[in-house]
PDB file of C-alpha atoms in Angstrom:
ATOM      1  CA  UNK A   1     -43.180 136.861  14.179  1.00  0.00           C
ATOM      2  CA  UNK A   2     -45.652 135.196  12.177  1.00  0.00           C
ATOM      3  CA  UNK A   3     -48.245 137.032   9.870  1.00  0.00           C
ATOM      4  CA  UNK A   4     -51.560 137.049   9.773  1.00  0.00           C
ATOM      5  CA  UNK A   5     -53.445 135.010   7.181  1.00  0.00           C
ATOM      6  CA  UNK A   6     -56.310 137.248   4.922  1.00  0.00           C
ATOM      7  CA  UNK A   7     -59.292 135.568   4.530  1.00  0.00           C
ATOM      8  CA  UNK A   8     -61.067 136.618   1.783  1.00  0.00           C
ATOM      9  CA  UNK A   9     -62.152 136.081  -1.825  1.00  0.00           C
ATOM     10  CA  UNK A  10     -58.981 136.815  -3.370  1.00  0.00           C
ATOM     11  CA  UNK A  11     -57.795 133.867  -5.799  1.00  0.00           C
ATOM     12  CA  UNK A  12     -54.595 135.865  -6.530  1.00  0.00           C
ATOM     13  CA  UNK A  13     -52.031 134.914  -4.253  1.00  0.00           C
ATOM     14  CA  UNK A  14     -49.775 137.485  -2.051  1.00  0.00           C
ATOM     15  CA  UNK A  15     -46.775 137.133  -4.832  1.00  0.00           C
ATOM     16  CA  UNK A  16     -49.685 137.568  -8.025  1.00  0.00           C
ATOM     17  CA  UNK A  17     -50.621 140.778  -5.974  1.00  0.00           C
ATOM     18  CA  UNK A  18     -46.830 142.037  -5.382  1.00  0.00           C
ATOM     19  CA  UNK A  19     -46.452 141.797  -9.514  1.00  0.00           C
ATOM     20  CA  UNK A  20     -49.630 143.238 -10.333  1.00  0.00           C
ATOM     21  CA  UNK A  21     -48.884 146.515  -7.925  1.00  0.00           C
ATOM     22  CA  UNK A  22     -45.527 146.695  -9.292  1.00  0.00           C
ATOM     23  CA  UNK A  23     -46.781 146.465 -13.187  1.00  0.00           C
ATOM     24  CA  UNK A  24     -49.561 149.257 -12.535  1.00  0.00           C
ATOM     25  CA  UNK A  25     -47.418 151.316 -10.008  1.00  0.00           C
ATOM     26  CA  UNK A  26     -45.964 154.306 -13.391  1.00  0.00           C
ATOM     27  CA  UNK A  27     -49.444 153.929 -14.497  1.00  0.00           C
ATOM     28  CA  UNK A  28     -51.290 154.974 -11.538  1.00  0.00           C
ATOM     29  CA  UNK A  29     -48.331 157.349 -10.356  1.00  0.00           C
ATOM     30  CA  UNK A  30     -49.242 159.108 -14.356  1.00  0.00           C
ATOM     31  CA  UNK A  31     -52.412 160.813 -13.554  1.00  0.00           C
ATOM     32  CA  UNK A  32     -53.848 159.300 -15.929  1.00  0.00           C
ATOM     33  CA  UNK A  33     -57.443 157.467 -15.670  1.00  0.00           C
ATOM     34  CA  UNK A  34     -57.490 154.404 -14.478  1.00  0.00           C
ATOM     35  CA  UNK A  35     -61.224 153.168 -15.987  1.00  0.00           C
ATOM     36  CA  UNK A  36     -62.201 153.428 -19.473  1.00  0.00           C
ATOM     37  CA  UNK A  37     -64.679 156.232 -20.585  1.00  0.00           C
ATOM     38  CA  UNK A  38     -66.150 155.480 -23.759  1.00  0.00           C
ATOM     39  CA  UNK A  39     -67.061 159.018 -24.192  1.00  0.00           C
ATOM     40  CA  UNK A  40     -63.685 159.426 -26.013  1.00  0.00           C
ATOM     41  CA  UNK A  41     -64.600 157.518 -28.786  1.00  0.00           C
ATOM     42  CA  UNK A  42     -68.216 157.853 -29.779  1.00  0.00           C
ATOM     43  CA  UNK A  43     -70.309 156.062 -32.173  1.00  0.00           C
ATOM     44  CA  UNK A  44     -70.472 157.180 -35.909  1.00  0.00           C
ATOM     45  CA  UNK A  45     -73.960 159.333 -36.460  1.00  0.00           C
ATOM     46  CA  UNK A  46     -76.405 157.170 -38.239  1.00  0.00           C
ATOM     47  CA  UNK A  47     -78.274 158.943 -41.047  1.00  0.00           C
ATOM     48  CA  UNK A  48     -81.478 158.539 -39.277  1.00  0.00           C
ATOM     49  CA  UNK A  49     -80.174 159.939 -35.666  1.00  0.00           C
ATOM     50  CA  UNK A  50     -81.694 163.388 -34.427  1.00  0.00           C
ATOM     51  CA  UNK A  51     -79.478 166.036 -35.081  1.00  0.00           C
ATOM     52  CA  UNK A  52     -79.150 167.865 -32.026  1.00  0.00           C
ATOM     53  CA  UNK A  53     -77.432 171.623 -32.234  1.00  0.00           C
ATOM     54  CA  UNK A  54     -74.138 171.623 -29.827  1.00  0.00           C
ATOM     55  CA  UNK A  55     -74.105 175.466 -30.316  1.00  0.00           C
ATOM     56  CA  UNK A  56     -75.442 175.871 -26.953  1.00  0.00           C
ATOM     57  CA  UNK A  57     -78.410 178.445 -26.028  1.00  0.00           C
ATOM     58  CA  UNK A  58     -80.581 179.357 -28.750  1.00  0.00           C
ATOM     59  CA  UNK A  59     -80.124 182.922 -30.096  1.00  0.00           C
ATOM     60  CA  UNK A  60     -83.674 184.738 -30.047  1.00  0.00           C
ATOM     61  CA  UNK A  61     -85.680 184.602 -33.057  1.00  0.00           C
ATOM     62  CA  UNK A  62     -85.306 186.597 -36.094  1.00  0.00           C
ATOM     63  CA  UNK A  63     -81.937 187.337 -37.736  1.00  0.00           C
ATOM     64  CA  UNK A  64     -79.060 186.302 -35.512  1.00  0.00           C
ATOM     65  CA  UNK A  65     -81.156 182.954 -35.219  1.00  0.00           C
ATOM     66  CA  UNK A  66     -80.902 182.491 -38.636  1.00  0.00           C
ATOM     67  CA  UNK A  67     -77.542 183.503 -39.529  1.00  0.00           C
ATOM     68  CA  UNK A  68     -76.847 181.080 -36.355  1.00  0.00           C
ATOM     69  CA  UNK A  69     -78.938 178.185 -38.340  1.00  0.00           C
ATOM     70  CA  UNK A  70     -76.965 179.101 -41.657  1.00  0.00           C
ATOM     71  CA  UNK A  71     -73.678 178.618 -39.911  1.00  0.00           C
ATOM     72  CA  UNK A  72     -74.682 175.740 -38.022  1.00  0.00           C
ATOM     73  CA  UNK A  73     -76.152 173.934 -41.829  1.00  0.00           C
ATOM     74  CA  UNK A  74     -72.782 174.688 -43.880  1.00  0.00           C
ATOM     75  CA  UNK A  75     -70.538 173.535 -41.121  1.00  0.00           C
ATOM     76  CA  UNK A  76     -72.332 170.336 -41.239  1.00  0.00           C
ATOM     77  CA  UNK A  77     -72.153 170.227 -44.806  1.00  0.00           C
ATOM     78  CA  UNK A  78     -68.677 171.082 -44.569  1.00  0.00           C
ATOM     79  CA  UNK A  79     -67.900 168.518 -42.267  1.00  0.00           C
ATOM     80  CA  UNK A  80     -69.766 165.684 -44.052  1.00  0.00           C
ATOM     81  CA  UNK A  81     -67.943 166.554 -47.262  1.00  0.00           C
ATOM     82  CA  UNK A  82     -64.510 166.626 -45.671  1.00  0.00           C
ATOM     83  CA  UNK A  83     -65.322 162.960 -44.037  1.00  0.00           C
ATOM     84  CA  UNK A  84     -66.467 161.734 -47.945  1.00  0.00           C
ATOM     85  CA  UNK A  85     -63.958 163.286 -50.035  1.00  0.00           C
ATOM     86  CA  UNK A  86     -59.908 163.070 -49.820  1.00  0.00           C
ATOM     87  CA  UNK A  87     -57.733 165.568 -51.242  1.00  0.00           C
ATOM     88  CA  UNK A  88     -57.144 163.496 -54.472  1.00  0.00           C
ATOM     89  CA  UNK A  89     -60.529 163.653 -54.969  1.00  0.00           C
ATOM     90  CA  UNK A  90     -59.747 167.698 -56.313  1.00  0.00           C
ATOM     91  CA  UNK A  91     -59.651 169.432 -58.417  1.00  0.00           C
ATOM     92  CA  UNK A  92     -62.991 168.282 -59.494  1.00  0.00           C
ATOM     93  CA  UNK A  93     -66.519 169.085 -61.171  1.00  0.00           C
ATOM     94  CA  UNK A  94     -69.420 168.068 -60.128  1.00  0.00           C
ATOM     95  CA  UNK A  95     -70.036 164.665 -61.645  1.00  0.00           C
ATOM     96  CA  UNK A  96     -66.484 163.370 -60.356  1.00  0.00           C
ATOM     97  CA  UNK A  97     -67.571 164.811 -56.854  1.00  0.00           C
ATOM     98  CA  UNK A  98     -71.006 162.781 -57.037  1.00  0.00           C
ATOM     99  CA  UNK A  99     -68.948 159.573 -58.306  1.00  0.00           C
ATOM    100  CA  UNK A 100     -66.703 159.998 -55.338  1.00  0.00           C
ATOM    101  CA  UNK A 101     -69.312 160.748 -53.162  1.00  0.00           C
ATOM    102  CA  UNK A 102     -71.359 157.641 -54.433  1.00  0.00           C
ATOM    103  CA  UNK A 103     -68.391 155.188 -54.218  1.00  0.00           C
ATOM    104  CA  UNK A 104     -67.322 156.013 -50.394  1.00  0.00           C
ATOM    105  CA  UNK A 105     -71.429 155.801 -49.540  1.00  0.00           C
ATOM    106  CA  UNK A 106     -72.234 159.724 -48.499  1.00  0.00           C
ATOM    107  CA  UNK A 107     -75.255 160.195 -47.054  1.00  0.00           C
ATOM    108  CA  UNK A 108     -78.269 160.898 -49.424  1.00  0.00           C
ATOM    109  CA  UNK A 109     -78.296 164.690 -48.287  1.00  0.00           C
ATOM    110  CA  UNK A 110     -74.941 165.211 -49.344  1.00  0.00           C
ATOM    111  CA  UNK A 111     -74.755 163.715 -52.814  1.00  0.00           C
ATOM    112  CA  UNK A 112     -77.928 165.633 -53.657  1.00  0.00           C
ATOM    113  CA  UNK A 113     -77.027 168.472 -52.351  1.00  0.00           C
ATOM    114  CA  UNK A 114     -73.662 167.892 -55.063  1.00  0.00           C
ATOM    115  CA  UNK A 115     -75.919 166.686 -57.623  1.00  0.00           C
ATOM    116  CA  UNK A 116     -77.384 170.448 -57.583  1.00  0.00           C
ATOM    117  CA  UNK A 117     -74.157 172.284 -58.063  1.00  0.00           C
ATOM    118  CA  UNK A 118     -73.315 174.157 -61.354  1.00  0.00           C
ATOM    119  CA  UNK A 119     -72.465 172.080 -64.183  1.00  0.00           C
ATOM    120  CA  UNK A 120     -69.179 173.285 -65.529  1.00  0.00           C
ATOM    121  CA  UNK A 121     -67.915 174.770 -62.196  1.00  0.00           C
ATOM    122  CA  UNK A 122     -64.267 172.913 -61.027  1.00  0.00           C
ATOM    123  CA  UNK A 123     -63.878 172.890 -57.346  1.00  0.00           C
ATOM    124  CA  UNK A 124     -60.325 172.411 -55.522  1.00  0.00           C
ATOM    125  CA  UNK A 125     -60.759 172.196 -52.075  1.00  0.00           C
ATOM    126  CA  UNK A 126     -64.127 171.163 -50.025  1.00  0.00           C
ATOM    127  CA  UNK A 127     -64.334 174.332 -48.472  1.00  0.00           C
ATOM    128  CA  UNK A 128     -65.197 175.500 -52.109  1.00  0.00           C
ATOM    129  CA  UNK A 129     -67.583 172.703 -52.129  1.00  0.00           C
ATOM    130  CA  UNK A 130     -69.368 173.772 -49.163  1.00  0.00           C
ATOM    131  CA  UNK A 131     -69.689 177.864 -49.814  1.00  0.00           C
ATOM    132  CA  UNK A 132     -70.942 176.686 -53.752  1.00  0.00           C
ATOM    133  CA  UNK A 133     -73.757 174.849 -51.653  1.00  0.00           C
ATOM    134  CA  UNK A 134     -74.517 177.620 -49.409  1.00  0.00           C
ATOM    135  CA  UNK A 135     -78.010 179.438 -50.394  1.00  0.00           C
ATOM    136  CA  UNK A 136     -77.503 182.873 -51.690  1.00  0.00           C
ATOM    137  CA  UNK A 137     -78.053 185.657 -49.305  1.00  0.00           C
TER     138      UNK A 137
END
């Protein structure tokens, strides 16, 4: 019995279409998503981007909103030192921090925010970095 010819804009040809199922058949059987989502890998911040807080609802005003803002400013800290600085960069005092900072191009914020530490304090980790930032309670 004869088949039926498909018209239709196709270019691939039956055989191209036999391959291509059997090349993508694990794939699809996975799970996995089958179209890219570039929301997995998101563009670096600029400096001049708005910072907006992913902490979710705002805390009413007074104390816990600032303890809330506190936490929210060192973890950013934290987190821009820990992208600037490697662990050879430690142990460290200030001026080999602001080098280090200067030669992998922190952002402005950050090196003068290290510019204002202590002179004389040695720092090993970044975590010790960040809390010698943090304002005094």
């Amino acid at each position: 019995m004869p088949t039926t010819m498909e018209r239709g804009s196709n270019p691939a040809s039956p055989r191209k279409d036999d391959e291509k199922k059997h090349e993508l058949e694990g794939y699809l059987r996975s799970g996995q998503h089958t179209h890219v989502e570039e929301a997995h890998d998101p563009e670096p911040v600029a400096e001049d981007d708005v910072r907006v807080d992913p902490g979710g609802p705002v805390p009413p005003a007074g104390l816990e909103r600032d303890q809330a803002e506190e936490r929210a400013a060192y973890e950013a800290m934290r987190l821009e030192l820990a992208r600037a600085l490697d662990r050879q960069d430690y142990p460290a005092d200030r001026d080999a921090l602001v080098r280090a900072l200067l030669d992998r191009h922190a952002p402005d914020t950050v090196v003068t925010a290290v510019q204002d530490l202590p002179e004389g304090g040695s720092y090993h980790t970044t975590d010790e970095v960040a809390q010698a930032l943090r304002p005094a309670r």
